[in-house]
């Protein structure tokens, strides 16, 4: 029996793994506080990928004669990769090799990948799929609060607030055990507000449901602030004592009267007034954003708009109140703290800060001047591959980019133009199938490592079973390559040793893990960062006395509505938005292969009025097209979506051939959640 955590989302639900003969059974771990024994379908079925016939158990290399992948042994595969990387570096310089990581990797792996890129390859070209996940919220939180921890309080605090506003989150399907907090909050007499272009199962739990046009959450926030200010509901005392910058924000909001908001967002002015009334009367308010609000070209500005609402009400730092982002991937939080982002070093340090470089270089035993500078963000990195100033080789650890990147056809073409594509994965994902070298790695339950969940709680995933013969951990792969590249300084393979090194590298940074160790995590059901010393209790709640900004105050940032990069027009008259369904996870590389999660596949969700107009009924095939591509899938006709909007889940190949690669100027987040589309039968 091993207590561990789910392989999937940012809740990192606790579960117990039991071995029954060769099989592995998932059973509850009721004592773990985040999920209290509850799991969603994906969690219960997580062991379905153990012993799966499609599991990779031997390296594959592309045969130069046949063009097909053939099996190889580890030495051949690693020698080949290292040799090609060394040659490229000599002929084209260190930036000719790029690295792409993932928010599902453990902290130890994310840390080691960042170190490998900077020290073994010397490349600035590293980024990861978290850029597509919560980077707009991260950018906004850094600007407003001086730090980016998704939730600055434990998830269970939600139950104690008075009004909870969920902006673009479908948590009943994306983190189902968390939905119990909504139910308990309502049992206590609190209210839940859900803002989504679709009436989701989360919206079914709402006291007030608001259904805007995709990409118009910022005007809603501005209109709300307008009403709160006009009604005398802003907390002048808090604003004076704990913030800066309100005057400019107040001035901008003055221009967003409710009828103007209605014209832009489609939300009746009366509903906005109702929401303002709820917030004005509440002592405690929590505003949470998720991908619906964030995955836009104005995602950062939108989050800042909602942070401004929370600050104007005097909430951040007050008990059971404030703003938070619901991070998505299993290690979406930790994955962004330890250096796989192009501009960051471990401990959430910035790579162009001389003091940060000095500190981390000392831990790594290298000259600070040898560390590269800032690289390109995820989409820009991919989009430059194979071009004159882009990388010629790419190493992918923990992402299935040809399915999950925006404008995926273009990304596929960039990958095809590479000299070398290396993918480490547990199955032959759509991206691995394009690789020149595929490296089979261990998965959850076969290896130990820490994850940092959406609350900033560092938890320990423990190994429960031996991996299949022939696979190696990502850490072994990195060490094997580092050795062949004669990289300086140790590249350990033992997770606990790497965690101690990570702790030292993070010490003194924002995300300080120096006081955390595996035994503490086991004993305390996880430890919240920052935790600078072994006798520090960790930090479940932040901002009580001050904010980690230069002057200790939170900043109102003045933001204006620009709108989605692509607006409906005569040729593409509807809004297309994308997202998730309960039974599938991300690109589906893992969950599509699990029999217990069998699913009818992709669909195009649309309103009966739209279905009528194009002459289809539920279940009939339709074609969705955008300026970038087409997708055919059955119509799912439901009255719960706006009539001017269609929704496609992205767990299958195709959705991202449609999506727009326009980026948020600050976070470099692509606009997955809004583009212009046409639908026909
Ligand atoms: N089942 C399942 N759970 C998951 C995942 C998964 O793949 N499957 N992935 C995990 C990860 S990495 C993440 S990031 C999280 C994501 O978790 P969520 O953010 O909850 O998931 P999404 O479905 O991407 O988007 C949420 C909602 O945003 C709505 N939306 C679309 N456009 C807009 C808009 O312009 N404004 C507003 N307000 N809403 C909009 C969609 O209709 C959708 O219901 O889920 C995590 N959990
Ligand atoms: N249209 C649209 N596109 C989206 C989104 C959206 O809402 N709409 N959401 C975006 C978001 S929020 C996210 S997070 C991304 C996610 O999209 P991806 O980055 O594609 O995420 P996954 O499908 O989780 O890919 C993880 C891959 O790594 C493998 N893997 C799992 N564990 C490990 C490991 O420990 N080591 C290694 N080496 N491999 C491992 C898995 O088998 C899988 O192939 O998609 C983004 N794309
Ligand atoms: S909610 Fe997330 S962490 Fe919990 S069981 Fe489901 S996928 Fe796993
Ligand atoms: Mo995500």
Coordinates of C-alpha atoms in Angstrom, one line a residue, residues 64-636:
X64 CA 17.4 6.5 -42.6
X65 CA 16.6 4.0 -45.4
X66 CA 13.0 3.1 -44.7
X67 CA 12.0 6.3 -42.9
X68 CA 10.2 4.2 -40.3
X69 CA 10.8 4.0 -36.6
X70 CA 12.8 0.9 -35.5
X71 CA 13.8 -0.3 -32.1
X72 CA 17.2 0.5 -30.7
X73 CA 19.1 0.0 -27.5
X74 CA 19.6 2.9 -25.0
X75 CA 23.3 3.4 -25.8
X76 CA 22.6 3.6 -29.5
X77 CA 19.8 6.1 -29.0
X78 CA 21.6 8.3 -26.5
X79 CA 24.8 8.3 -28.4
X80 CA 23.0 9.3 -31.5
X81 CA 21.2 12.1 -29.8
X82 CA 24.3 13.4 -28.0
X83 CA 26.4 13.2 -31.2
X84 CA 23.9 15.2 -33.3
X85 CA 23.4 17.8 -30.5
X86 CA 27.2 18.2 -30.2
X87 CA 27.6 18.6 -34.0
X88 CA 24.8 21.2 -34.1
X89 CA 26.2 23.1 -31.3
X90 CA 29.6 23.3 -33.0
X91 CA 28.3 24.3 -36.4
X92 CA 25.3 26.5 -35.4
X93 CA 25.9 27.5 -31.8
X94 CA 24.1 26.5 -28.6
X95 CA 20.7 28.1 -29.5
X96 CA 20.4 25.6 -32.4
X97 CA 19.0 23.2 -29.9
X98 CA 15.7 23.8 -28.1
X99 CA 13.9 22.1 -25.2
X100 CA 10.2 21.9 -24.6
X101 CA 9.0 20.8 -21.1
X102 CA 5.7 20.2 -19.4
X103 CA 3.7 21.2 -16.4
X104 CA 3.0 17.5 -15.7
X105 CA 6.7 16.9 -14.9
X106 CA 7.7 16.6 -11.2
X107 CA 9.6 19.5 -9.6
X108 CA 12.7 17.4 -9.8
X109 CA 12.3 16.8 -13.5
X110 CA 11.4 20.4 -14.3
X111 CA 14.4 21.7 -12.3
X112 CA 16.7 19.2 -14.0
X113 CA 15.4 20.0 -17.5
X114 CA 16.1 23.7 -16.9
X115 CA 19.5 23.0 -15.6
X116 CA 20.2 20.6 -18.5
X117 CA 19.3 23.3 -21.1
X118 CA 21.3 26.0 -19.5
X119 CA 24.4 24.0 -18.4
X120 CA 24.6 20.9 -20.6
X121 CA 23.3 22.5 -23.8
X122 CA 24.0 26.2 -23.0
X123 CA 20.8 27.1 -24.9
X124 CA 18.4 29.9 -24.1
X125 CA 15.7 28.1 -26.1
X126 CA 13.6 26.4 -23.5
X127 CA 10.0 26.8 -22.7
X128 CA 7.1 24.6 -21.8
X129 CA 3.3 24.0 -22.1
X130 CA 2.5 26.0 -19.0
X131 CA 2.8 29.0 -21.3
X132 CA -0.5 27.7 -22.8
X133 CA -2.0 27.1 -19.4
X134 CA -1.9 29.8 -16.7
X135 CA 0.8 32.2 -17.9
X136 CA -1.6 35.1 -18.2
X137 CA -2.7 34.7 -14.6
X138 CA 0.9 34.4 -13.6
X139 CA 1.8 37.6 -15.4
X140 CA -1.1 39.4 -13.8
X141 CA -0.4 38.1 -10.3
X142 CA 3.3 39.2 -10.6
X143 CA 2.2 42.7 -11.6
X144 CA -0.5 43.1 -9.0
X145 CA 0.8 41.2 -6.0
X146 CA 4.6 40.8 -6.8
X147 CA 4.3 37.0 -6.7
X148 CA 2.6 34.2 -8.6
X149 CA 1.1 31.5 -6.5
X150 CA -2.1 30.3 -8.1
X151 CA -4.2 30.2 -4.9
X152 CA -2.8 32.3 -2.1
X153 CA -4.9 30.3 0.4
X154 CA -5.9 26.6 0.8
X155 CA -8.8 25.4 -1.5
X156 CA -11.0 24.6 1.5
X157 CA -11.1 28.3 2.4
X158 CA -13.6 28.7 -0.5
X159 CA -16.3 27.2 1.8
X160 CA -16.0 30.0 4.2
X161 CA -16.4 32.9 1.9
X162 CA -19.7 34.7 1.2
X163 CA -19.6 35.1 -2.6
X164 CA -17.5 33.0 -4.9
X165 CA -17.1 34.3 -8.5
X166 CA -15.8 31.7 -11.0
X167 CA -14.6 33.4 -14.2
X168 CA -14.1 30.9 -17.0
X169 CA -13.8 27.7 -14.8
X170 CA -15.7 24.5 -15.3
X171 CA -14.3 22.9 -12.2
X172 CA -17.1 20.4 -11.8
X173 CA -15.7 18.7 -14.9
X174 CA -12.0 19.8 -14.7
X175 CA -11.4 19.2 -11.0
X176 CA -14.6 17.4 -9.8
X177 CA -13.7 16.8 -6.1
X178 CA -13.3 20.6 -5.7
X179 CA -17.0 21.1 -6.5
X180 CA -17.9 19.9 -3.0
X181 CA -16.6 23.2 -1.7
X182 CA -19.2 25.0 -3.8
X183 CA -22.0 22.8 -2.4
X184 CA -20.8 23.3 1.2
X185 CA -20.5 27.1 0.6
X186 CA -24.1 27.2 -0.6
X187 CA -25.2 25.0 2.3
X188 CA -23.7 27.7 4.6
X189 CA -25.8 30.3 2.8
X190 CA -23.0 31.6 0.5
X191 CA -23.5 32.3 -3.1
X192 CA -21.8 31.0 -6.2
X193 CA -21.5 33.0 -9.5
X194 CA -20.4 31.3 -12.7
X195 CA -19.3 33.3 -15.8
X196 CA -19.1 31.1 -19.0
X197 CA -20.5 31.2 -22.5
X198 CA -21.8 27.7 -21.8
X199 CA -24.1 26.6 -19.0
X200 CA -21.8 23.9 -17.7
X201 CA -22.3 21.4 -14.9
X202 CA -20.4 24.0 -12.8
X203 CA -22.9 26.6 -13.8
X204 CA -25.7 24.3 -12.6
X205 CA -24.3 24.9 -9.1
X206 CA -24.5 28.7 -9.5
X207 CA -26.9 31.1 -7.8
X208 CA -26.2 33.5 -10.6
X209 CA -25.1 32.4 -14.0
X210 CA -23.7 35.0 -16.5
X211 CA -23.2 34.0 -20.2
X212 CA -21.0 36.4 -22.0
X213 CA -19.7 36.4 -25.6
X214 CA -16.2 34.7 -25.5
X215 CA -13.4 37.1 -24.9
X216 CA -15.5 39.7 -23.0
X217 CA -14.7 39.0 -19.4
X218 CA -12.7 42.2 -19.1
X219 CA -15.6 44.5 -20.0
X220 CA -17.6 42.7 -17.3
X221 CA -15.0 43.4 -14.7
X222 CA -14.8 47.0 -15.8
X223 CA -18.6 47.4 -15.7
X224 CA -18.7 45.8 -12.3
X225 CA -16.1 48.2 -10.9
X226 CA -18.1 51.0 -12.4
X227 CA -21.2 49.9 -10.5
X228 CA -19.4 49.2 -7.3
X229 CA -17.7 52.6 -7.3
X230 CA -20.9 54.4 -8.2
X231 CA -22.7 52.6 -5.4
X232 CA -20.1 53.6 -2.8
X233 CA -19.1 49.9 -2.3
X234 CA -15.4 50.3 -2.8
X235 CA -13.3 49.9 0.3
X236 CA -11.6 53.3 0.5
X237 CA -9.7 52.5 3.7
X238 CA -8.2 49.3 2.3
X239 CA -7.3 51.0 -1.0
X240 CA -5.5 53.8 0.9
X241 CA -3.7 51.5 3.2
X242 CA -2.8 48.5 1.1
X243 CA -2.7 49.5 -2.6
X244 CA -1.5 51.9 -5.2
X245 CA -2.9 53.0 -8.6
X246 CA -6.6 53.1 -8.0
X247 CA -7.3 56.5 -9.5
X248 CA -6.4 55.6 -13.0
X249 CA -8.4 52.4 -12.8
X250 CA -11.4 54.2 -11.4
X251 CA -11.2 56.6 -14.2
X252 CA -11.2 53.8 -16.9
X253 CA -14.1 52.0 -15.2
X254 CA -16.1 55.2 -15.2
X255 CA -16.4 54.8 -19.0
X256 CA -17.9 51.3 -18.7
X257 CA -21.6 51.9 -17.7
X258 CA -23.7 48.7 -17.7
X259 CA -25.4 49.3 -21.0
X260 CA -22.1 49.7 -22.8
X261 CA -21.0 46.4 -21.2
X262 CA -24.2 44.8 -22.4
X263 CA -23.5 45.9 -26.0
X264 CA -20.0 44.3 -26.0
X265 CA -20.6 41.2 -23.9
X266 CA -24.2 40.3 -24.5
X267 CA -24.8 40.2 -20.7
X268 CA -28.0 42.1 -19.8
X269 CA -27.3 45.2 -17.7
X270 CA -29.7 43.9 -15.1
X271 CA -27.5 40.8 -14.5
X272 CA -24.4 42.9 -14.0
X273 CA -26.3 45.0 -11.5
X274 CA -27.4 41.9 -9.7
X275 CA -23.8 40.7 -9.5
X276 CA -22.7 44.1 -8.2
X277 CA -25.4 44.0 -5.6
X278 CA -24.3 40.6 -4.4
X279 CA -20.7 41.7 -4.1
X280 CA -21.5 45.0 -2.5
X281 CA -23.4 43.2 0.3
X282 CA -20.9 40.5 0.9
X283 CA -18.3 40.7 3.7
X284 CA -16.1 38.2 2.0
X285 CA -15.6 37.7 -1.7
X286 CA -13.3 35.3 -3.6
X287 CA -12.7 35.8 -7.4
X288 CA -11.2 32.8 -9.2
X289 CA -10.2 32.8 -12.9
X290 CA -9.4 29.8 -15.0
X291 CA -8.6 29.1 -18.7
X292 CA -11.9 30.6 -19.9
X293 CA -10.9 34.0 -18.9
X294 CA -7.1 33.6 -19.4
X295 CA -6.5 31.9 -22.7
X296 CA -7.0 35.1 -24.7
X297 CA -4.8 37.8 -26.3
X298 CA -6.0 40.0 -23.5
X299 CA -5.8 37.3 -20.9
X300 CA -3.4 39.2 -18.7
X301 CA -5.4 42.3 -18.9
X302 CA -8.6 40.4 -18.1
X303 CA -7.1 38.8 -15.0
X304 CA -5.9 42.2 -13.9
X305 CA -9.4 43.6 -14.4
X306 CA -10.8 41.0 -12.0
X307 CA -7.9 41.5 -9.6
X308 CA -8.9 45.2 -9.6
X309 CA -12.4 44.2 -8.6
X310 CA -11.1 42.1 -5.7
X311 CA -8.8 44.9 -4.6
X312 CA -11.5 47.6 -4.8
X313 CA -13.6 45.4 -2.5
X314 CA -10.6 45.2 -0.1
X315 CA -10.4 41.4 -0.4
X316 CA -6.8 40.1 -1.0
X317 CA -5.1 39.3 2.3
X318 CA -8.4 39.3 4.2
X319 CA -9.6 36.0 5.7
X320 CA -11.5 33.7 3.3
X321 CA -11.3 36.4 0.6
X322 CA -9.2 37.4 -2.3
X323 CA -8.2 36.5 -5.8
X324 CA -6.8 33.2 -7.1
X325 CA -6.1 31.3 -10.3
X326 CA -7.1 27.7 -10.7
X327 CA -3.9 26.3 -12.1
X328 CA -4.5 23.3 -14.4
X329 CA -1.7 20.7 -14.8
X330 CA -0.6 18.3 -12.1
X331 CA 2.5 20.4 -11.5
X332 CA 1.3 23.5 -13.2
X333 CA 2.5 25.5 -10.2
X334 CA 5.8 23.9 -9.5
X335 CA 6.5 23.5 -13.2
X336 CA 6.7 27.2 -13.5
X337 CA 9.0 27.8 -10.6
X338 CA 12.1 25.9 -11.3
X339 CA 13.4 27.0 -14.6
X340 CA 11.7 25.5 -17.6
X341 CA 10.3 28.9 -18.5
X342 CA 12.5 30.8 -21.0
X343 CA 13.0 33.7 -18.6
X344 CA 13.3 32.0 -15.3
X345 CA 15.7 30.2 -13.0
X346 CA 14.8 28.0 -10.0
X347 CA 13.0 29.6 -7.1
X348 CA 11.0 31.8 -9.5
X349 CA 14.1 33.9 -10.1
X350 CA 14.4 35.9 -13.3
X351 CA 17.2 34.9 -15.6
X352 CA 18.2 38.4 -16.4
X353 CA 18.7 39.4 -12.8
X354 CA 22.5 39.4 -12.0
X355 CA 22.0 38.3 -8.4
X356 CA 19.8 35.4 -9.4
X357 CA 22.3 34.2 -12.0
X358 CA 25.1 34.5 -9.4
X359 CA 23.1 32.4 -6.8
X360 CA 22.0 29.7 -9.2
X361 CA 25.4 29.4 -11.0
X362 CA 27.0 28.9 -7.6
X363 CA 24.7 26.0 -6.8
X364 CA 25.4 24.6 -10.3
X365 CA 29.1 25.0 -10.0
X366 CA 29.4 27.1 -13.2
X367 CA 30.4 30.7 -14.1
X368 CA 27.3 33.0 -14.0
X369 CA 28.5 34.4 -17.4
X370 CA 28.1 31.0 -18.9
X371 CA 24.4 30.9 -18.3
X372 CA 22.4 31.9 -21.4
X373 CA 19.8 34.8 -21.3
X374 CA 16.1 34.9 -22.0
X375 CA 14.8 32.7 -24.8
X376 CA 11.6 32.5 -26.7
X377 CA 8.1 31.7 -25.3
X378 CA 6.5 28.4 -26.2
X379 CA 4.7 29.3 -29.4
X380 CA 7.4 31.6 -30.6
X381 CA 10.0 28.9 -30.0
X382 CA 8.0 26.3 -32.0
X383 CA 7.1 28.8 -34.7
X384 CA 10.8 29.6 -35.3
X385 CA 12.0 26.0 -35.5
X386 CA 13.9 25.3 -38.7
X387 CA 13.9 28.9 -39.7
X388 CA 17.1 31.0 -40.1
X389 CA 17.3 32.1 -36.5
X390 CA 15.3 29.2 -34.9
X391 CA 16.6 26.0 -33.5
X392 CA 17.3 23.0 -35.7
X393 CA 16.8 20.3 -33.0
X394 CA 14.1 20.0 -30.4
X395 CA 13.9 17.8 -27.3
X396 CA 10.3 17.3 -25.9
X397 CA 9.7 16.1 -22.4
X398 CA 6.0 15.9 -21.3
X399 CA 3.9 17.6 -24.0
X400 CA 2.1 16.4 -27.1
X401 CA 2.5 19.6 -29.0
X402 CA 1.0 18.7 -32.4
X403 CA -2.3 18.1 -30.7
X404 CA -2.2 20.9 -28.0
X405 CA -0.5 23.8 -29.7
X406 CA -2.6 26.5 -31.4
X407 CA -2.6 26.6 -35.2
X408 CA -1.3 23.0 -35.0
X409 CA -0.9 22.5 -38.8
X410 CA 1.8 25.3 -38.8
X411 CA 3.4 23.7 -35.7
X412 CA 3.5 20.3 -37.5
X413 CA 5.2 21.9 -40.5
X414 CA 7.8 23.5 -38.2
X415 CA 8.5 20.2 -36.5
X416 CA 8.9 18.5 -40.0
X417 CA 11.6 21.1 -40.9
X418 CA 13.9 20.1 -38.0
X419 CA 17.2 18.2 -38.3
X420 CA 16.4 16.3 -35.2
X421 CA 13.2 15.8 -33.1
X422 CA 13.6 13.8 -29.8
X423 CA 10.5 12.9 -27.7
X424 CA 10.6 11.3 -24.3
X425 CA 7.2 9.8 -23.6
X426 CA 5.4 6.8 -22.1
X427 CA 3.3 6.1 -25.2
X428 CA 3.7 6.9 -28.9
X429 CA 1.9 10.2 -28.8
X430 CA 1.1 12.0 -32.0
X431 CA 4.2 14.1 -31.5
X432 CA 6.4 11.1 -30.6
X433 CA 5.2 9.5 -33.9
X434 CA 6.9 12.3 -35.8
X435 CA 10.2 12.1 -33.9
X436 CA 13.6 10.9 -35.1
X437 CA 14.3 9.4 -31.7
X438 CA 11.7 8.3 -29.1
X439 CA 12.8 7.6 -25.6
X440 CA 10.5 5.4 -23.4
X441 CA 10.3 6.8 -19.8
X442 CA 8.8 5.8 -16.5
X443 CA 5.4 7.1 -15.5
X444 CA 3.6 8.0 -12.3
X445 CA 3.6 5.1 -9.8
X446 CA 6.9 3.8 -11.2
X447 CA 8.9 6.7 -9.9
X448 CA 9.1 9.2 -7.0
X449 CA 9.0 12.9 -7.1
X450 CA 7.3 16.0 -5.8
X451 CA 4.5 18.0 -7.3
X452 CA 3.2 21.4 -6.2
X453 CA -0.6 21.6 -6.5
X454 CA -2.9 24.5 -7.3
X455 CA -2.7 25.7 -3.6
X456 CA 1.1 25.9 -3.6
X457 CA 1.2 22.7 -1.5
X458 CA 4.2 20.6 -2.3
X459 CA 3.2 16.9 -2.2
X460 CA 5.1 13.7 -2.7
X461 CA 4.2 11.1 -5.4
X462 CA 5.8 7.9 -4.3
X463 CA 6.9 4.9 -6.3
X464 CA 4.5 2.0 -5.9
X465 CA 5.7 -0.5 -8.5
X466 CA 8.8 -1.3 -10.5
X467 CA 8.8 0.1 -14.1
X468 CA 8.6 -2.3 -17.0
X469 CA 11.9 -3.5 -18.2
X470 CA 13.6 -1.3 -20.8
X471 CA 12.3 2.1 -19.7
X472 CA 14.3 4.8 -17.9
X473 CA 13.2 7.8 -15.9
X474 CA 13.5 11.3 -17.5
X475 CA 16.1 12.0 -14.8
X476 CA 18.2 9.1 -16.1
X477 CA 17.8 10.3 -19.7
X478 CA 19.0 13.8 -18.8
X479 CA 22.0 12.4 -16.8
X480 CA 22.9 10.1 -19.7
X481 CA 22.8 12.9 -22.2
X482 CA 24.7 15.3 -19.9
X483 CA 27.4 12.8 -19.4
X484 CA 27.8 12.2 -23.1
X485 CA 27.9 16.0 -23.7
X486 CA 30.6 16.3 -21.0
X487 CA 28.4 18.8 -19.1
X488 CA 29.9 20.3 -15.9
X489 CA 28.7 19.4 -12.5
X490 CA 26.6 16.5 -11.2
X491 CA 23.4 15.5 -12.9
X492 CA 21.9 13.3 -10.2
X493 CA 19.3 10.7 -10.9
X494 CA 18.0 10.1 -7.4
X495 CA 14.9 12.4 -6.9
X496 CA 15.5 13.1 -3.2
X497 CA 19.0 14.3 -3.9
X498 CA 17.8 16.5 -6.7
X499 CA 15.1 17.9 -4.5
X500 CA 17.7 18.9 -2.0
X501 CA 19.7 20.6 -4.7
X502 CA 16.5 22.3 -5.9
X503 CA 15.9 23.5 -2.4
X504 CA 19.3 25.2 -2.3
X505 CA 18.8 26.7 -5.7
X506 CA 15.4 28.1 -4.7
X507 CA 16.6 29.4 -1.3
X508 CA 16.0 33.2 -1.0
X509 CA 13.8 33.2 -4.2
X510 CA 10.0 33.8 -4.2
X511 CA 9.2 30.1 -4.5
X512 CA 11.5 29.1 -1.6
X513 CA 11.6 25.3 -1.0
X514 CA 14.7 25.3 1.1
X515 CA 12.9 24.1 4.3
X516 CA 11.0 21.3 2.7
X517 CA 12.1 17.7 2.6
X518 CA 10.4 14.4 1.7
X519 CA 9.9 13.4 5.4
X520 CA 8.2 16.7 6.2
X521 CA 5.9 16.3 3.2
X522 CA 4.9 12.8 4.3
X523 CA 4.3 13.9 7.9
X524 CA 2.3 17.1 7.1
X525 CA 0.2 16.1 4.1
X526 CA 2.3 18.5 2.0
X527 CA 4.1 21.8 2.8
X528 CA 3.1 25.2 1.3
X529 CA 5.8 27.3 -0.1
X530 CA 7.5 29.7 0.7
X531 CA 9.2 27.6 3.3
X532 CA 12.7 28.9 3.8
X533 CA 13.9 26.8 6.7
X534 CA 13.3 23.4 8.3
X535 CA 11.6 25.0 11.3
X536 CA 9.4 27.3 9.2
X537 CA 5.7 26.1 9.2
X538 CA 5.2 26.8 5.5
X539 CA 2.8 29.5 4.1
X540 CA -0.8 28.3 3.5
X541 CA -2.1 31.9 3.4
X542 CA -0.4 34.9 1.9
X543 CA -0.7 38.7 1.9
X544 CA -2.1 38.9 5.4
X545 CA 0.2 41.8 6.5
X546 CA 1.7 43.0 3.2
X547 CA 2.3 42.1 -0.4
X548 CA 5.7 41.0 -1.7
X549 CA 6.1 44.1 -3.8
X550 CA 8.8 46.8 -3.3
X551 CA 6.5 49.0 -1.2
X552 CA 4.5 46.1 0.3
X553 CA 1.3 47.3 -1.5
X554 CA -0.8 45.6 -4.1
X555 CA -0.9 47.4 -7.5
X556 CA -4.1 48.3 -9.4
X557 CA -3.1 48.1 -13.0
X558 CA -5.1 50.2 -15.5
X559 CA -6.3 48.0 -18.3
X560 CA -8.6 48.7 -21.3
X561 CA -10.7 46.3 -23.4
X562 CA -9.3 45.6 -26.9
X563 CA -11.2 42.4 -27.8
X564 CA -10.2 39.1 -29.3
X565 CA -7.7 39.2 -32.1
X566 CA -10.3 37.7 -34.5
X567 CA -13.9 38.9 -34.5
X568 CA -16.7 37.2 -36.3
X569 CA -17.3 38.5 -39.9
X570 CA -19.4 37.6 -42.9
X571 CA -17.3 34.6 -43.8
X572 CA -16.7 33.3 -40.3
X573 CA -19.8 34.4 -38.4
X574 CA -19.6 32.5 -35.1
X575 CA -17.3 32.5 -32.1
X576 CA -15.3 29.3 -31.6
X577 CA -14.2 28.4 -28.2
X578 CA -12.5 25.2 -26.9
X579 CA -11.9 23.4 -23.7
X580 CA -12.3 20.1 -21.8
X581 CA -14.6 17.2 -21.0
X582 CA -14.6 15.2 -17.8
X583 CA -13.3 11.9 -19.0
X584 CA -10.4 13.1 -21.1
X585 CA -7.1 14.7 -20.1
X586 CA -5.3 17.3 -22.3
X587 CA -4.1 16.0 -25.6
X588 CA -5.6 12.7 -24.7
X589 CA -2.3 10.8 -25.2
X590 CA -2.9 9.0 -21.9
X591 CA -6.7 9.0 -21.3
X592 CA -7.7 8.1 -24.9
X593 CA -5.8 4.8 -24.4
X594 CA -7.6 3.9 -21.2
X595 CA -10.5 1.5 -21.8
X596 CA -12.5 2.7 -18.7
X597 CA -12.6 6.2 -20.1
X598 CA -13.8 5.1 -23.6
X599 CA -15.6 8.1 -25.1
X600 CA -17.5 8.7 -28.3
X601 CA -14.8 11.2 -29.5
X602 CA -14.8 14.9 -30.5
X603 CA -18.0 16.9 -31.1
X604 CA -19.1 20.4 -32.0
X605 CA -21.4 21.8 -29.4
X606 CA -24.0 24.2 -30.8
X607 CA -27.3 25.8 -29.9
X608 CA -30.5 24.5 -31.6
X609 CA -31.0 27.8 -33.3
X610 CA -27.6 27.5 -35.0
X611 CA -28.2 23.8 -35.8
X612 CA -31.6 24.8 -37.4
X613 CA -30.0 27.5 -39.5
X614 CA -27.4 25.1 -41.0
X615 CA -29.9 22.3 -41.2
X616 CA -28.5 19.6 -38.9
X617 CA -29.8 17.7 -35.9
X618 CA -28.0 16.3 -32.9
X619 CA -25.4 13.6 -33.9
X620 CA -25.1 14.6 -37.6
X621 CA -21.6 15.5 -38.9
X622 CA -20.8 19.2 -39.3
X623 CA -17.7 21.0 -40.6
X624 CA -16.2 23.8 -38.5
X625 CA -13.7 26.0 -40.4
X626 CA -11.5 29.0 -39.5
X627 CA -8.9 30.9 -41.4
X628 CA -6.4 28.1 -40.4
X629 CA -8.2 24.8 -41.0
X630 CA -11.2 22.6 -40.8
X631 CA -12.6 19.9 -38.5
X632 CA -15.4 17.5 -39.1
X633 CA -17.2 16.0 -36.1
X634 CA -20.8 15.2 -35.0
X635 CA -23.0 18.1 -33.8
X636 CA -23.9 18.1 -30.2

